[in-house]
Coordinates of C-alpha atoms and ligand atoms in Angstrom, one line a residue:
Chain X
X1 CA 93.2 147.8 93.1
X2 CA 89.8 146.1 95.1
X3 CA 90.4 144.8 98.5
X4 CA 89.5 141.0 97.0
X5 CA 90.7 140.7 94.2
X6 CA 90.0 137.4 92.4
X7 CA 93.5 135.9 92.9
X8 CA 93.2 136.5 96.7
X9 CA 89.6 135.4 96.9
X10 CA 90.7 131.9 94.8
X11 CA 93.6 131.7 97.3
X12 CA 90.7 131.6 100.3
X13 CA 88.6 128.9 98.4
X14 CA 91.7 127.0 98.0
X15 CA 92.4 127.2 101.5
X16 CA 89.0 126.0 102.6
X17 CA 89.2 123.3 100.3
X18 CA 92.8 122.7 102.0
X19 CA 91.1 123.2 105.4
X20 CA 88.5 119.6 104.1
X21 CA 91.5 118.0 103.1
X22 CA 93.5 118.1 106.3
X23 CA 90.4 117.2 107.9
X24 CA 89.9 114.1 105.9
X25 CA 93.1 112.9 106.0
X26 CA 93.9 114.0 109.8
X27 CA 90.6 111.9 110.6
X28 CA 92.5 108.8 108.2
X29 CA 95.7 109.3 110.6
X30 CA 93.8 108.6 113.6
X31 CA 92.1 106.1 112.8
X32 CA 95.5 103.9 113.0
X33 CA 96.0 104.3 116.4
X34 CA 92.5 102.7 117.3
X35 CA 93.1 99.8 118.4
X36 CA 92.3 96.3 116.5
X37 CA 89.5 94.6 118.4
X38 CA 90.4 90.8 119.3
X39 CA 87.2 89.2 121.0
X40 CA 88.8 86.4 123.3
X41 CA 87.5 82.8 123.2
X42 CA 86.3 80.5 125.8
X43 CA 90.0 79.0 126.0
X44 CA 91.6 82.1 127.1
X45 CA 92.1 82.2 130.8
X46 CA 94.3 85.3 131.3
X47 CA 95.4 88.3 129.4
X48 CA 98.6 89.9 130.5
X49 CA 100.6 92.7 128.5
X50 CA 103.9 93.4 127.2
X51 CA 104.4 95.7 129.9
X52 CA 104.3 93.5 133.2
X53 CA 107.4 92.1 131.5
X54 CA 109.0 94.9 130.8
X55 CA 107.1 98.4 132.5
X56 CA 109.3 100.7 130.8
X57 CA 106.5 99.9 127.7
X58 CA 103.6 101.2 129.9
X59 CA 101.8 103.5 128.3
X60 CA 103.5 103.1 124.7
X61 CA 102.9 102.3 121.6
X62 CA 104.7 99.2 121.5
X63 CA 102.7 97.5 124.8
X64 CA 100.5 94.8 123.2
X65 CA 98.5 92.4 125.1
X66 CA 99.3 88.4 125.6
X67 CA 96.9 85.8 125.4
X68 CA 97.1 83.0 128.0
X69 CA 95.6 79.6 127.1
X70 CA 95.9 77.4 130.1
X71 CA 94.7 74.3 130.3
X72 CA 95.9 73.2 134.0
X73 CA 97.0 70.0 133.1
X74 CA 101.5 69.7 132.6
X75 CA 102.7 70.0 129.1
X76 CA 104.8 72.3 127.3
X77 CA 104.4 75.9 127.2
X78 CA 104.3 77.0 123.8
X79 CA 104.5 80.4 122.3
X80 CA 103.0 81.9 119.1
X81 CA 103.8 85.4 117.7
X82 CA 101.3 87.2 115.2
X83 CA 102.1 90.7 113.8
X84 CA 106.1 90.9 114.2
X85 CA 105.5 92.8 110.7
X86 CA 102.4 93.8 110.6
X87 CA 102.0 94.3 106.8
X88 CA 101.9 90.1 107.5
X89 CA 98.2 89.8 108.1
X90 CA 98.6 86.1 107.8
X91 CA 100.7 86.0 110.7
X92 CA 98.2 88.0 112.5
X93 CA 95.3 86.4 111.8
X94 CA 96.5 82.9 112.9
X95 CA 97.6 84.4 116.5
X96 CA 94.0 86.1 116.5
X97 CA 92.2 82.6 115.6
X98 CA 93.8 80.8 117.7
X99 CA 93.3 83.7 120.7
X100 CA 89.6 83.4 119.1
X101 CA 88.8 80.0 118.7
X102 CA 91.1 77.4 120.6
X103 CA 91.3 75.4 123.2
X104 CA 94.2 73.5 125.3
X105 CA 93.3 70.5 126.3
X106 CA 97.0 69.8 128.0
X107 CA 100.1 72.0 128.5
X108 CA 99.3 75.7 127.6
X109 CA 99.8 78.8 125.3
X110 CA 100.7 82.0 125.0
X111 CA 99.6 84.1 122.3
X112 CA 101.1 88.0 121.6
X113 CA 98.7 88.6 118.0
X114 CA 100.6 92.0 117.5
X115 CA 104.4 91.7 118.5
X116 CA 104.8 94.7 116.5
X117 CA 101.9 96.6 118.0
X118 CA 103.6 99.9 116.9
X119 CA 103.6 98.9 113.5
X120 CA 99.7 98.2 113.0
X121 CA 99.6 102.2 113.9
X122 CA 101.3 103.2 110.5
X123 CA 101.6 102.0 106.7
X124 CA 105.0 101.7 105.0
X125 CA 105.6 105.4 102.9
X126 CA 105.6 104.8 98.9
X127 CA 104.0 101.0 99.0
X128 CA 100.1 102.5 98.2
X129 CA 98.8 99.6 101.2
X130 CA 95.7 99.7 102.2
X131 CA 94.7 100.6 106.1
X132 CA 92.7 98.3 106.9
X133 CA 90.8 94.7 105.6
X134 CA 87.9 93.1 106.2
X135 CA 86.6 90.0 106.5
X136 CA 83.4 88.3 107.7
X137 CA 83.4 86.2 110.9
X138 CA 80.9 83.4 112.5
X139 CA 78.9 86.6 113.8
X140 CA 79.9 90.3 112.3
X141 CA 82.2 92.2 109.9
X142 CA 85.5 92.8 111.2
X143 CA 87.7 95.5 110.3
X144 CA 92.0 94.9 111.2
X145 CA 94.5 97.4 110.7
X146 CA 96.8 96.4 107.6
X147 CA 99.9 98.1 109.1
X148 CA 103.9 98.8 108.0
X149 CA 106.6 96.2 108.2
X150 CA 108.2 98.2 111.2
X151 CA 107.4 100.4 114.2
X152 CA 106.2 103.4 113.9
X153 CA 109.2 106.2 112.5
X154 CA 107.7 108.7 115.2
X155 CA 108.9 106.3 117.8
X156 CA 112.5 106.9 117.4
X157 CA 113.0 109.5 114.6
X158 CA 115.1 109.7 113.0
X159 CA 116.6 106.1 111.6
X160 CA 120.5 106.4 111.6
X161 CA 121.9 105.8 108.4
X162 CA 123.3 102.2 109.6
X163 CA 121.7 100.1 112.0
X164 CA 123.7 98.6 114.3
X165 CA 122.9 95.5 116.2
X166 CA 123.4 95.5 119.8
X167 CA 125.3 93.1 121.1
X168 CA 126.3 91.8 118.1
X169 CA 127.7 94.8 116.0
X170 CA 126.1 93.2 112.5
X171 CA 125.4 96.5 110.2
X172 CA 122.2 97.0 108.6
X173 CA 120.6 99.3 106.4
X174 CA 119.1 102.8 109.0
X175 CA 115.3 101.4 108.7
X176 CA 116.1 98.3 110.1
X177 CA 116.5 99.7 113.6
X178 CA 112.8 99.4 113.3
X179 CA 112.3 95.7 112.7
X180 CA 111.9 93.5 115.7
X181 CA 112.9 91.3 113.4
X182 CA 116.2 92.3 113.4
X183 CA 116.0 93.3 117.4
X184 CA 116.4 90.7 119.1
X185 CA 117.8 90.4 122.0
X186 CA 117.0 93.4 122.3
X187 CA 118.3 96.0 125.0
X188 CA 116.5 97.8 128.3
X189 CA 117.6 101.0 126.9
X190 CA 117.6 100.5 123.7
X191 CA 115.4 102.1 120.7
X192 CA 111.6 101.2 121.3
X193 CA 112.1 97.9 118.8
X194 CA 114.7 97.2 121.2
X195 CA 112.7 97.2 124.1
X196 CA 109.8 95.3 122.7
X197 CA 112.4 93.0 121.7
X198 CA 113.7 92.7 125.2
X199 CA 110.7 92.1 126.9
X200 CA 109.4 89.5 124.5
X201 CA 113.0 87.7 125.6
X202 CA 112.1 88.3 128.7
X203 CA 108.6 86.5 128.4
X204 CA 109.8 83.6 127.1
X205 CA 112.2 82.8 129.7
X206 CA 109.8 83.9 132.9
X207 CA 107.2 81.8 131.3
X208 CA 109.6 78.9 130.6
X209 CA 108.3 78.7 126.9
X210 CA 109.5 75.4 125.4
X211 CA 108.4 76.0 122.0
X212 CA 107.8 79.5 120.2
X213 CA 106.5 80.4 116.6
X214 CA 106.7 83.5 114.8
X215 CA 104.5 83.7 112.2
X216 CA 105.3 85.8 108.9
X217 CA 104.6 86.2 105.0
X218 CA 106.9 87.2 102.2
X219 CA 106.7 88.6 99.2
X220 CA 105.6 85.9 96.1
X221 CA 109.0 86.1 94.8
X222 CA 111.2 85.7 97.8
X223 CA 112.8 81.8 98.0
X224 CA 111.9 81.3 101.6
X225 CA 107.8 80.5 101.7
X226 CA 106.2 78.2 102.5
X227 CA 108.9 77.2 104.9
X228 CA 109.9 76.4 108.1
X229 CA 112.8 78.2 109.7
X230 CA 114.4 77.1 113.1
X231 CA 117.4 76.8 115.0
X232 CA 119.7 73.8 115.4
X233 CA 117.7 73.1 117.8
X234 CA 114.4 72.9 116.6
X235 CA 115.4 70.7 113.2
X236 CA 114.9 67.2 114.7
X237 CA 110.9 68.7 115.4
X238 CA 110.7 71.0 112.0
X239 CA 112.1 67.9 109.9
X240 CA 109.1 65.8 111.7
X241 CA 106.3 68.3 110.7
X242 CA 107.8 68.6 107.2
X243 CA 106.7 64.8 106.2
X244 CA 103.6 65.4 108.0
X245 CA 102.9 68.3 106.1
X246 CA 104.0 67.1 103.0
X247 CA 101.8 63.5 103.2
X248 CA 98.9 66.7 103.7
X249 CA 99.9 67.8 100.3
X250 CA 101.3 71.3 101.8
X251 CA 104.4 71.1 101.0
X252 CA 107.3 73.2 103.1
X253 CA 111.2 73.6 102.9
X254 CA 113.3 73.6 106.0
X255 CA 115.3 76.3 106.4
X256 CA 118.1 76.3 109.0
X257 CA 118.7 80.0 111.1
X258 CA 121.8 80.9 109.7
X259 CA 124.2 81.2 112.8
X260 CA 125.7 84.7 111.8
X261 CA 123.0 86.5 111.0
X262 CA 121.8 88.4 114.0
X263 CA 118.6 89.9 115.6
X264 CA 116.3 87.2 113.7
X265 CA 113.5 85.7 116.1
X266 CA 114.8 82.3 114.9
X267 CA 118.6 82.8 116.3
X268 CA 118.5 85.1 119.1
X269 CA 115.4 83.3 121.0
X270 CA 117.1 79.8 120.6
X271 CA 120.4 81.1 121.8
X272 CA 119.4 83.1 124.6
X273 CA 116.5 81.3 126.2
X274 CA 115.8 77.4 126.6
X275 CA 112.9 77.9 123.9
X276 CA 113.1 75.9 120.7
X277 CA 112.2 78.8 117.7
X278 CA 110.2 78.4 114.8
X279 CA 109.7 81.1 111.8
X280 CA 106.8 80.2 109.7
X281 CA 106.5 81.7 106.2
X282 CA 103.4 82.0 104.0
X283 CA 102.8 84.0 100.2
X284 CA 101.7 87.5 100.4
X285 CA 101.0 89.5 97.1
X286 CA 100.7 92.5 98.8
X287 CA 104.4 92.6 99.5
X288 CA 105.3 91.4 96.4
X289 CA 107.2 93.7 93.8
X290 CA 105.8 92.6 90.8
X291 CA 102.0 93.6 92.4
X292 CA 99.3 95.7 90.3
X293 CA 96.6 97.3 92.6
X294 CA 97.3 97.3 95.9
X295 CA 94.1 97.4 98.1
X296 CA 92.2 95.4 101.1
X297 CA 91.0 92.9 98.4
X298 CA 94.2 92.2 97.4
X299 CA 95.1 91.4 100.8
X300 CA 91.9 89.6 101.4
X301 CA 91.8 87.0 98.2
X302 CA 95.5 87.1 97.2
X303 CA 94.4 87.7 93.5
X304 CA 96.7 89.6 91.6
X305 CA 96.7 90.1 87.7
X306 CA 100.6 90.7 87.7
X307 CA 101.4 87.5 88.8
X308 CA 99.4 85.3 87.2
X309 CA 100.7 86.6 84.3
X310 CA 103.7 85.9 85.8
X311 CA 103.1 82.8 86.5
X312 CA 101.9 81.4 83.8
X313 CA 104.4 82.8 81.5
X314 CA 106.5 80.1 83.6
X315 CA 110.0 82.7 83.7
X316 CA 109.8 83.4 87.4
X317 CA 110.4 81.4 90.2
X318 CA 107.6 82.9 92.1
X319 CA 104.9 81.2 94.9
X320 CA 101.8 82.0 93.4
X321 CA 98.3 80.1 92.7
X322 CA 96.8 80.5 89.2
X323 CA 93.4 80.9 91.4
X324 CA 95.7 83.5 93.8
X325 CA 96.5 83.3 97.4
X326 CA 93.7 83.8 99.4
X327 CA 94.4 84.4 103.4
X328 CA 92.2 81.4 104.3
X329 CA 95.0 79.5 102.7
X330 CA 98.0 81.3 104.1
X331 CA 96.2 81.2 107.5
X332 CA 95.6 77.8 107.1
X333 CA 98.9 76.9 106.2
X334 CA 100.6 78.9 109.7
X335 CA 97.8 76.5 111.9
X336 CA 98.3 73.3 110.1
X337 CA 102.5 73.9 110.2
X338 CA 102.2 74.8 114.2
X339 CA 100.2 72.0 114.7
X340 CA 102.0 69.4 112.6
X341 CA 105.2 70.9 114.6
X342 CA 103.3 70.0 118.3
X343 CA 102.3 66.9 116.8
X344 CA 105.7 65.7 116.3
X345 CA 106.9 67.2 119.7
X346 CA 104.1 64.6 121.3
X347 CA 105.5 62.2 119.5
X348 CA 108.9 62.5 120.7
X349 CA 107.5 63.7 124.4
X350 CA 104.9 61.4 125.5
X351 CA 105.2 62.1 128.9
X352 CA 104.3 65.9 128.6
X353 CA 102.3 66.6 125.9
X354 CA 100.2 69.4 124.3
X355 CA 96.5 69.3 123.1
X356 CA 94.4 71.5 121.3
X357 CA 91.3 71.7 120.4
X358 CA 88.8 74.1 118.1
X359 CA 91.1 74.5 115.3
X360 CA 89.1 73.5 112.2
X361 CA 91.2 71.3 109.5
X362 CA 93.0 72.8 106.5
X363 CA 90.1 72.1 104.2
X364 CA 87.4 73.5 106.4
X365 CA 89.2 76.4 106.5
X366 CA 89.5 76.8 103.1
X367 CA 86.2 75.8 102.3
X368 CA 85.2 78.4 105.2
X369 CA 87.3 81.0 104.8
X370 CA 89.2 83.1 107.5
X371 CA 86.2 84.4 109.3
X372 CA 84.7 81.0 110.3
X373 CA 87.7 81.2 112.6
X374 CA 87.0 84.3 114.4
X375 CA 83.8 85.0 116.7
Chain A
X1 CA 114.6 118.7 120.5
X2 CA 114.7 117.5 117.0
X3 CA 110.8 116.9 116.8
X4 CA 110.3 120.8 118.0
X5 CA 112.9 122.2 115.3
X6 CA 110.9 120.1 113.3
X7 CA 107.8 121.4 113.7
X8 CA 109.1 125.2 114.0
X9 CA 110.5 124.6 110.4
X10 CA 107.5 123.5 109.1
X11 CA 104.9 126.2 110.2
X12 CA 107.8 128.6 109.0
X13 CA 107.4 127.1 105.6
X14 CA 103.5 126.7 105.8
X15 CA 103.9 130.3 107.1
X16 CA 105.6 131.2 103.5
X17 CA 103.3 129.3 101.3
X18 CA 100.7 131.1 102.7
X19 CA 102.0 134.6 101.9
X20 CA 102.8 133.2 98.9
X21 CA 99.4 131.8 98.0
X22 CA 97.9 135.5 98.3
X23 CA 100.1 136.9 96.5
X24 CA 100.3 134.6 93.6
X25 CA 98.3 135.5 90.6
X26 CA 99.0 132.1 88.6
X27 CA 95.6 129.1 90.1
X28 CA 98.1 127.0 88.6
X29 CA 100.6 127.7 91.1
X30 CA 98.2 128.2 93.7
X31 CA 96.9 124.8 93.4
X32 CA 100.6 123.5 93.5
X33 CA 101.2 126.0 97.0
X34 CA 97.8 124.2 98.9
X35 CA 98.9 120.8 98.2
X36 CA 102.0 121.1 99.4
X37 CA 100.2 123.1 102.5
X38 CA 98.3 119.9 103.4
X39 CA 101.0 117.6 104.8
X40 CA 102.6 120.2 106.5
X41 CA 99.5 121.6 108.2
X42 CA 98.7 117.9 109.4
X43 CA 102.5 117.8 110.9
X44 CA 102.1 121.0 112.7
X45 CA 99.5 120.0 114.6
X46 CA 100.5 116.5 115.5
X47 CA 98.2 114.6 113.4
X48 CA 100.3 113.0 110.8
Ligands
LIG1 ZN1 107.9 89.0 108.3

């Protein structure tokens, strides 16, 4: 019998072929943990980290940087999340325009464009998403990290078979212990969810944040889009917006945070700090089950064969444009609703109000697109 | 503790695909033994 023979040599070109493979795909891996670039505006005055609220999350995956938009003058201080689920780009992209392209005139902001930030360094297993999008802005091509609904699984591997929520007990299926969604309060020694969700709690009362938004998407076929979903104490302010929005031909429901369901941004930051919460919802196909082809155009331009079909055969209840759902509307939808929801607050507040400026309107960004509101 | 026993169980198993790759005679099987190689190689060393 030869030294080589052919079976064994086969075995050695399969292994360098294995050997490209790994290379390939290690390279791929990587590239998730290099950070998005966000290119901060003239209005940004500060940026601060997750981290000087909390240090345990130095040197983590789950420090993320916060945006300060000061304008000196009094007025609220208002909050906006981006990236609680980072397979949201909507979300994220309206906390990175407004980091990008705003300006406070009165009162000030805070912007945290990747709550999540462990999530934008992973995709979700089985769901084909793309890794990154791209889109082009007022000056260059940018490139974002399309990431998983929940922090990374290396963080605290592995999930427990039922998630329980601290301090509330409320069972949930193991791979929610990874949704900061379901987090909140949070706990100081908790999971690494936990403690992202501790020290967002924690910057929202040291900052005295009156008003806070947490932007998301949802899959087409899930009843809550295009809504508004706050706490008892935000409906007086969300119902106020509503008309606004509505008379602007974007329609929105009101949803009211259901007061047993626990860990949601909605509940937990209205109970347990003097802020006044605000979930905003927008269409994502990308989520949806009834998708075809899932890529970064799909993500981009919201165009999806599957549910047109759907919707046109008129037998599912489903939010979805014959044209599709493009991000400049979904992003446009999140800064019109924020900004319809400060509107009514100045209404209601004359004495300290909040001003931006630098937004463009709902129909310049669609006519625009997303990237005319990033530098 | 649980990521090292992890890892130690899967370069035991790359460890056995590879003997097994040389010693198969089958490319059909041989193809089947490198793809399965792949992931495991990238979770040995960290990457994936
Ligand atoms: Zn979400």
């Amino acid at each position: 019998m030869p030294l080589f023979p052919i079976h064994r040599i086969r075995a050695l070109l399969l292994l360098a072929a294995a050997a490209a493979a790994c290379l390939y795909a290690g390279k791929e891996f990587r590239k998730m943990n290099a950070p998005d670039t966000i290119l901060p505006g003239q209005g940004v005055s500060r940026i601060r980290a997750l981290k000087d609220y909390f240090p345990n999350l130095e040197g983590t995956r789950s420090d993320s940087a916060v945006y300060f938009l000061e304008s000196g003058r009094p007025g609220p201080t208002v909050l906006v999340l981006g990236g609680t689920h980072p397979n949201e780009p909507a979300g994220f992209l309206a906390a990175v325009a407004l980091v990008e392209s705003l300006r406070v005139k009165a009162g000030r902001l805070i912007v945290v464009p990747q709550a999540c930030q462990s999530g934008f360094t992973c995709t979700d297993p089985l769901e084909g998403y793309p890794q990154s999008y791209s889109l082009r802005s007022r000056s260059r091509l940018r490139t974002f990290r399309f990431g998983s609904r929940a922090a990374n699984p290396v963080e605290d591997w592995p999930d427990p078979i039922i998630y329980r929520h601290f301090p509330s007990g409320q069972q949930l299926s193991g791979n929610e212990t990874r949704n900061l969604n379901r987090a909140y309060p949070g706990k100081s020694d908790g999971t690494t969810t936990e403690k992202t969700a501790f020290a967002i709690m924690k910057l929202i009362r040291d900052e005295k944040v009156n008003l806070a938004f947490d932007l998301h998407e949802a899959a087409p076929e899930i009843p809550i889009i295009n809504a508004i979903v706050t706490h008892e104490k935000g409906r007086e302010l969300a119902a106020g917006a509503l008309l606004g929005l509505e008379l602007e031909n974007l329609p929105y429901a009101l949803e009211l945070s259901p007061p047993n369901f626990h860990g949601l941004s909605h509940r937990e930051w209205g109970d347990g700090t003097p802020a006044i919460p605000f979930l905003l919802e927008t269409t994502n196909p990308v989520q949806g089950r009834l998708r075809g082809r899932t890529g970064a155009s799909l993500a981009v331009d919201g165009q999806d064969r599957q549910y047109r079909l759907a919707q046109e055969s008129g037998r599912m209840r489903i939010t979805y444009d014959a044209g599709g759902e493009p991000l400049a509307r979904r992003v446009g939808r999140h800064l019109r609703a924020i900004q319809a929801v400060l509107e009514t607050y100045n209404e209601l507040h004359p004495e300290g109000r909040v001003e931006l400026e630098g937004i463009p309107s709902y129909e310049e960004i669609i006519r625009n697109g997303v990237g005319s509101l990033l530098q | 503790m649980l990521h090292w026993i992890y890892t130690a169980m899967a370069a035991w198993i790359a460890w056995l695909l590879l003997e097994e790759l040389f010693e198969e005679k089958s490319w059909r099987i041989q193809v089947s033994l490198v793809l399965i190689l792949i992931p495991l190689v990238l979770r040995i060393l960290q990457i994936k």
